[in-house]
PDB file of C-alpha atoms in Angstrom:
ATOM      1  CA  MET F   3      70.855 176.521 118.472  1.00 62.00           C
ATOM      2  CA  GLY F   4      72.069 177.854 122.262  1.00 62.00           C
ATOM      3  CA  PRO F   5      68.521 179.242 123.935  1.00 70.00           C
ATOM      4  CA  ARG F   6      66.023 177.606 122.214  1.00 79.00           C
ATOM      5  CA  ILE F   7      66.253 174.514 123.254  1.00 86.00           C
ATOM      6  CA  ALA F   8      66.892 173.518 127.027  1.00 90.00           C
ATOM      7  CA  ALA F   9      69.201 170.114 126.811  1.00 94.00           C
ATOM      8  CA  PHE F  10      70.070 167.538 124.862  1.00 94.00           C
ATOM      9  CA  ALA F  11      70.626 163.822 125.079  1.00 95.00           C
ATOM     10  CA  ALA F  12      73.422 162.170 123.087  1.00 95.00           C
ATOM     11  CA  VAL F  13      74.311 158.471 122.463  1.00 94.00           C
ATOM     12  CA  SER F  14      78.211 157.776 121.593  1.00 90.00           C
ATOM     13  CA  ALA F  15      78.506 160.880 123.851  1.00 81.00           C
ATOM     14  CA  SER F  16      81.472 162.478 121.946  1.00 88.00           C
ATOM     15  CA  MET F  17      82.194 165.536 120.688  1.00 89.00           C
ATOM     16  CA  ALA F  18      83.978 166.039 117.394  1.00 86.00           C
ATOM     17  CA  ALA F  19      87.952 166.995 118.808  1.00 87.00           C
ATOM     18  CA  ALA F  20      87.799 169.629 115.039  1.00 85.00           C
ATOM     19  CA  GLY F  21      84.758 170.305 113.183  1.00 78.00           C
ATOM     20  CA  SER F  22      83.128 173.345 110.749  1.00 81.00           C
ATOM     21  CA  CYS F  23      80.299 173.597 113.650  1.00 81.00           C
ATOM     22  CA  ALA F  24      80.890 177.159 116.261  1.00 79.00           C
ATOM     23  CA  ALA F  25      81.668 175.643 119.732  1.00 73.00           C
ATOM     24  CA  PRO F  26      79.079 176.513 121.818  1.00 76.00           C
ATOM     25  CA  SER F  27      78.243 179.520 123.585  1.00 77.00           C
ATOM     26  CA  ALA F  28      75.377 179.427 125.539  1.00 83.00           C
ATOM     27  CA  PRO F  29      74.486 177.159 128.807  1.00 90.00           C
ATOM     28  CA  VAL F  30      72.407 174.014 127.696  1.00 92.00           C
ATOM     29  CA  SER F  31      71.974 170.643 129.571  1.00 95.00           C
ATOM     30  CA  ALA F  32      73.512 167.734 128.640  1.00 96.00           C
ATOM     31  CA  LEU F  33      72.789 164.033 128.903  1.00 97.00           C
ATOM     32  CA  MET F  34      75.838 162.135 127.329  1.00 98.00           C
ATOM     33  CA  LEU F  35      75.602 158.253 127.618  1.00 98.00           C
ATOM     34  CA  SER F  36      78.568 156.051 126.151  1.00 97.00           C
ATOM     35  CA  GLY F  37      80.770 152.427 126.546  1.00 97.00           C
ATOM     36  CA  THR F  38      83.924 151.973 127.303  1.00 97.00           C
ATOM     37  CA  ALA F  39      83.920 149.106 124.258  1.00 96.00           C
ATOM     38  CA  ASP F  40      82.921 151.426 121.745  1.00 95.00           C
ATOM     39  CA  PRO F  41      84.953 150.276 118.603  1.00 92.00           C
ATOM     40  CA  LEU F  42      83.436 152.908 116.696  1.00 91.00           C
ATOM     41  CA  VAL F  43      83.262 156.595 118.528  1.00 93.00           C
ATOM     42  CA  PRO F  44      86.215 155.120 121.019  1.00 94.00           C
ATOM     43  CA  TYR F  45      85.597 156.302 124.832  1.00 96.00           C
ATOM     44  CA  GLY F  46      89.168 157.879 125.442  1.00 95.00           C
ATOM     45  CA  GLY F  47      88.786 159.570 122.273  1.00 95.00           C
ATOM     46  CA  GLY F  48      90.836 159.133 118.597  1.00 91.00           C
ATOM     47  CA  GLN F  49      89.933 158.084 116.073  1.00 88.00           C
ATOM     48  CA  VAL F  50      86.068 157.289 114.814  1.00 89.00           C
ATOM     49  CA  GLY F  51      85.447 154.479 112.257  1.00 80.00           C
ATOM     50  CA  PHE F  52      85.128 150.930 111.508  1.00 73.00           C
ATOM     51  CA  ALA F  53      88.151 147.215 111.055  1.00 67.00           C
ATOM     52  CA  ASN F  54      90.597 150.257 110.250  1.00 66.00           C
ATOM     53  CA  ARG F  55      88.475 151.984 107.288  1.00 68.00           C
ATOM     54  CA  ARG F  56      88.830 155.275 106.732  1.00 64.00           C
ATOM     55  CA  SER F  57      88.761 157.649 109.290  1.00 71.00           C
ATOM     56  CA  ARG F  58      85.330 159.915 109.545  1.00 76.00           C
ATOM     57  CA  GLY F  59      87.421 162.000 111.423  1.00 85.00           C
ATOM     58  CA  SER F  60      88.371 162.484 115.783  1.00 90.00           C
ATOM     59  CA  VAL F  61      86.468 163.264 119.309  1.00 92.00           C
ATOM     60  CA  LEU F  62      88.088 164.406 122.231  1.00 93.00           C
ATOM     61  CA  SER F  63      87.149 161.746 125.057  1.00 96.00           C
ATOM     62  CA  VAL F  64      84.082 161.002 126.523  1.00 97.00           C
ATOM     63  CA  GLU F  65      85.185 162.593 129.959  1.00 96.00           C
ATOM     64  CA  GLU F  66      86.239 166.000 127.800  1.00 96.00           C
ATOM     65  CA  SER F  67      83.628 166.657 126.319  1.00 95.00           C
ATOM     66  CA  ALA F  68      81.450 166.422 129.251  1.00 96.00           C
ATOM     67  CA  ARG F  69      83.811 168.679 131.299  1.00 96.00           C
ATOM     68  CA  ARG F  70      83.234 171.260 128.210  1.00 93.00           C
ATOM     69  CA  TRP F  71      80.123 170.801 128.707  1.00 94.00           C
ATOM     70  CA  ARG F  72      80.227 171.476 132.455  1.00 96.00           C
ATOM     71  CA  GLU F  73      82.857 174.274 132.064  1.00 94.00           C
ATOM     72  CA  LEU F  74      79.755 176.706 129.727  1.00 93.00           C
ATOM     73  CA  ASP F  75      77.096 175.616 132.044  1.00 94.00           C
ATOM     74  CA  LYS F  76      79.607 176.954 134.751  1.00 96.00           C
ATOM     75  CA  LEU F  77      78.821 173.701 136.824  1.00 97.00           C
ATOM     76  CA  PRO F  78      81.509 172.870 139.789  1.00 96.00           C
ATOM     77  CA  ALA F  79      84.332 170.154 138.874  1.00 96.00           C
ATOM     78  CA  ALA F  80      83.051 168.261 142.021  1.00 97.00           C
ATOM     79  CA  PRO F  81      79.911 165.347 140.674  1.00 98.00           C
ATOM     80  CA  SER F  82      76.009 166.689 143.189  1.00 97.00           C
ATOM     81  CA  SER F  83      76.235 162.367 142.862  1.00 97.00           C
ATOM     82  CA  VAL F  84      78.041 159.287 141.554  1.00 98.00           C
ATOM     83  CA  ARG F  85      75.864 156.170 141.661  1.00 97.00           C
ATOM     84  CA  GLU F  86      76.203 153.025 140.407  1.00 97.00           C
ATOM     85  CA  LEU F  87      72.895 151.788 138.574  1.00 97.00           C
ATOM     86  CA  PRO F  88      70.989 148.263 139.884  1.00 96.00           C
ATOM     87  CA  HIS F  89      72.075 145.482 137.623  1.00 95.00           C
ATOM     88  CA  ARG F  90      69.029 143.589 135.906  1.00 91.00           C
ATOM     89  CA  LEU F  91      70.493 140.703 133.709  1.00 88.00           C
ATOM     90  CA  ALA F  92      72.999 137.613 135.345  1.00 90.00           C
ATOM     91  CA  ALA F  93      74.279 137.287 131.145  1.00 88.00           C
ATOM     92  CA  ASP F  94      75.153 141.369 130.247  1.00 92.00           C
ATOM     93  CA  PRO F  95      79.205 141.651 131.003  1.00 93.00           C
ATOM     94  CA  THR F  96      78.423 145.637 131.349  1.00 97.00           C
ATOM     95  CA  ARG F  97      77.593 147.754 134.950  1.00 97.00           C
ATOM     96  CA  VAL F  98      76.074 151.935 134.127  1.00 98.00           C
ATOM     97  CA  THR F  99      77.866 154.534 136.562  1.00 98.00           C
ATOM     98  CA  ARG F 100      75.678 157.798 136.646  1.00 98.00           C
ATOM     99  CA  THR F 101      77.399 161.043 137.643  1.00 98.00           C
ATOM    100  CA  VAL F 102      75.625 164.336 137.581  1.00 98.00           C
ATOM    101  CA  TRP F 103      76.722 167.876 137.902  1.00 98.00           C
ATOM    102  CA  GLY F 104      74.561 170.076 138.655  1.00 97.00           C
ATOM    103  CA  ALA F 105      71.428 169.054 142.230  1.00 95.00           C
ATOM    104  CA  ASP F 106      68.838 170.721 140.741  1.00 95.00           C
ATOM    105  CA  PRO F 107      66.873 168.591 138.366  1.00 94.00           C
ATOM    106  CA  ALA F 108      64.866 172.299 137.067  1.00 93.00           C
ATOM    107  CA  GLY F 109      68.676 174.101 136.219  1.00 93.00           C
ATOM    108  CA  LEU F 110      71.544 173.333 134.165  1.00 95.00           C
ATOM    109  CA  GLN F 111      73.238 170.105 134.678  1.00 97.00           C
ATOM    110  CA  VAL F 112      75.344 167.283 132.796  1.00 98.00           C
ATOM    111  CA  GLU F 113      74.965 163.648 133.689  1.00 98.00           C
ATOM    112  CA  LEU F 114      77.290 161.055 132.597  1.00 98.00           C
ATOM    113  CA  LEU F 115      75.839 157.572 131.993  1.00 98.00           C
ATOM    114  CA  ARG F 116      79.762 155.715 131.402  1.00 98.00           C
ATOM    115  CA  VAL F 117      79.164 152.073 130.231  1.00 98.00           C
ATOM    116  CA  GLU F 118      82.064 149.923 131.215  1.00 98.00           C
ATOM    117  CA  GLY F 119      82.535 147.409 128.681  1.00 97.00           C
ATOM    118  CA  GLY F 120      79.486 149.235 126.615  1.00 96.00           C
ATOM    119  CA  GLY F 121      79.648 148.963 123.018  1.00 95.00           C
ATOM    120  CA  HIS F 122      77.597 151.513 120.441  1.00 94.00           C
ATOM    121  CA  VAL F 123      74.443 150.310 121.362  1.00 93.00           C
ATOM    122  CA  GLU F 124      71.961 152.350 123.116  1.00 93.00           C
ATOM    123  CA  PRO F 125      70.825 149.995 126.664  1.00 95.00           C
ATOM    124  CA  SER F 126      67.618 148.721 126.654  1.00 94.00           C
ATOM    125  CA  GLN F 127      65.542 146.732 129.003  1.00 91.00           C
ATOM    126  CA  SER F 128      63.066 145.630 126.752  1.00 93.00           C
ATOM    127  CA  GLN F 129      64.509 146.482 123.036  1.00 92.00           C
ATOM    128  CA  ARG F 130      67.385 143.035 122.876  1.00 90.00           C
ATOM    129  CA  LEU F 131      70.060 143.647 119.805  1.00 87.00           C
ATOM    130  CA  GLY F 132      71.107 139.795 118.434  1.00 88.00           C
ATOM    131  CA  ALA F 133      73.768 138.355 118.493  1.00 89.00           C
ATOM    132  CA  LEU F 134      75.122 139.331 115.451  1.00 89.00           C
ATOM    133  CA  TYR F 135      75.196 143.090 115.229  1.00 86.00           C
ATOM    134  CA  LEU F 136      76.137 143.014 118.859  1.00 88.00           C
ATOM    135  CA  ARG F 137      79.530 140.764 117.319  1.00 90.00           C
ATOM    136  CA  LEU F 138      79.979 144.516 115.581  1.00 90.00           C
ATOM    137  CA  VAL F 139      78.765 147.025 118.029  1.00 92.00           C
ATOM    138  CA  GLY F 140      79.430 145.870 120.919  1.00 94.00           C
ATOM    139  CA  PRO F 141      77.972 144.811 124.066  1.00 94.00           C
ATOM    140  CA  GLN F 142      74.256 146.700 124.821  1.00 95.00           C
ATOM    141  CA  ASN F 143      73.853 147.084 128.147  1.00 95.00           C
ATOM    142  CA  ALA F 144      69.814 146.040 130.017  1.00 96.00           C
ATOM    143  CA  ASP F 145      70.241 148.122 133.130  1.00 96.00           C
ATOM    144  CA  LEU F 146      68.511 151.210 132.234  1.00 96.00           C
ATOM    145  CA  GLU F 147      65.695 152.246 128.986  1.00 96.00           C
ATOM    146  CA  THR F 148      67.403 155.559 127.167  1.00 96.00           C
ATOM    147  CA  ALA F 149      64.185 156.541 126.325  1.00 95.00           C
ATOM    148  CA  GLU F 150      63.155 156.817 129.687  1.00 96.00           C
ATOM    149  CA  GLU F 151      66.459 157.851 130.988  1.00 96.00           C
ATOM    150  CA  ALA F 152      66.480 161.290 128.519  1.00 96.00           C
ATOM    151  CA  TRP F 153      62.677 162.326 129.500  1.00 96.00           C
ATOM    152  CA  ALA F 154      63.306 162.031 133.171  1.00 96.00           C
ATOM    153  CA  PHE F 155      66.046 164.156 132.724  1.00 97.00           C
ATOM    154  CA  PHE F 156      64.130 166.282 130.457  1.00 95.00           C
ATOM    155  CA  ARG F 157      60.667 166.459 132.039  1.00 94.00           C
ATOM    156  CA  GLU F 158      61.742 169.166 134.332  1.00 92.00           C
ATOM    157  CA  LYS F 159      63.974 171.458 131.881  1.00 91.00           C
ATOM    158  CA  ARG F 160      63.704 174.733 130.678  1.00 85.00           C
ATOM    159  CA  ALA F 161      64.789 176.512 127.492  1.00 76.00           C
ATOM    160  CA  ARG F 162      66.637 179.824 129.118  1.00 69.00           C
ATOM    161  CA  PRO F 163      65.680 183.436 127.851  1.00 65.00           C
TER     162      PRO F 163
END
């Protein structure tokens, strides 16, 4: 979609290692959110799938995916900010670190929300998932609302002509 969009957000945010889609060619801001303990889409890259069933292909690591978007956007390798989010639920074994490349919220940015110990499920304080589901997909973080994070990221962005 190139210059027609200003930004995108992806949960379980790896990129395909090989695919039939054209490589991105226009700068776009990216919000990526992934759990390091995702049993379906491995944070470190590799085969996508569940419980030794047929592979659905392979993905790059989340860090490599973020690097590719950062380079496309011509952002520096050093992040403009890195911080751990406040922890909200004592029983939650996960933690979130926010890394942002690009200091201007109205400009190009790549933001990575790394959920240490998080599974294949979007973080939420209000929409908690059941124990059976979480046994399949891994722990759910409670330190943020994914939709609110996406809106905060999108709010100032504008498509580039």
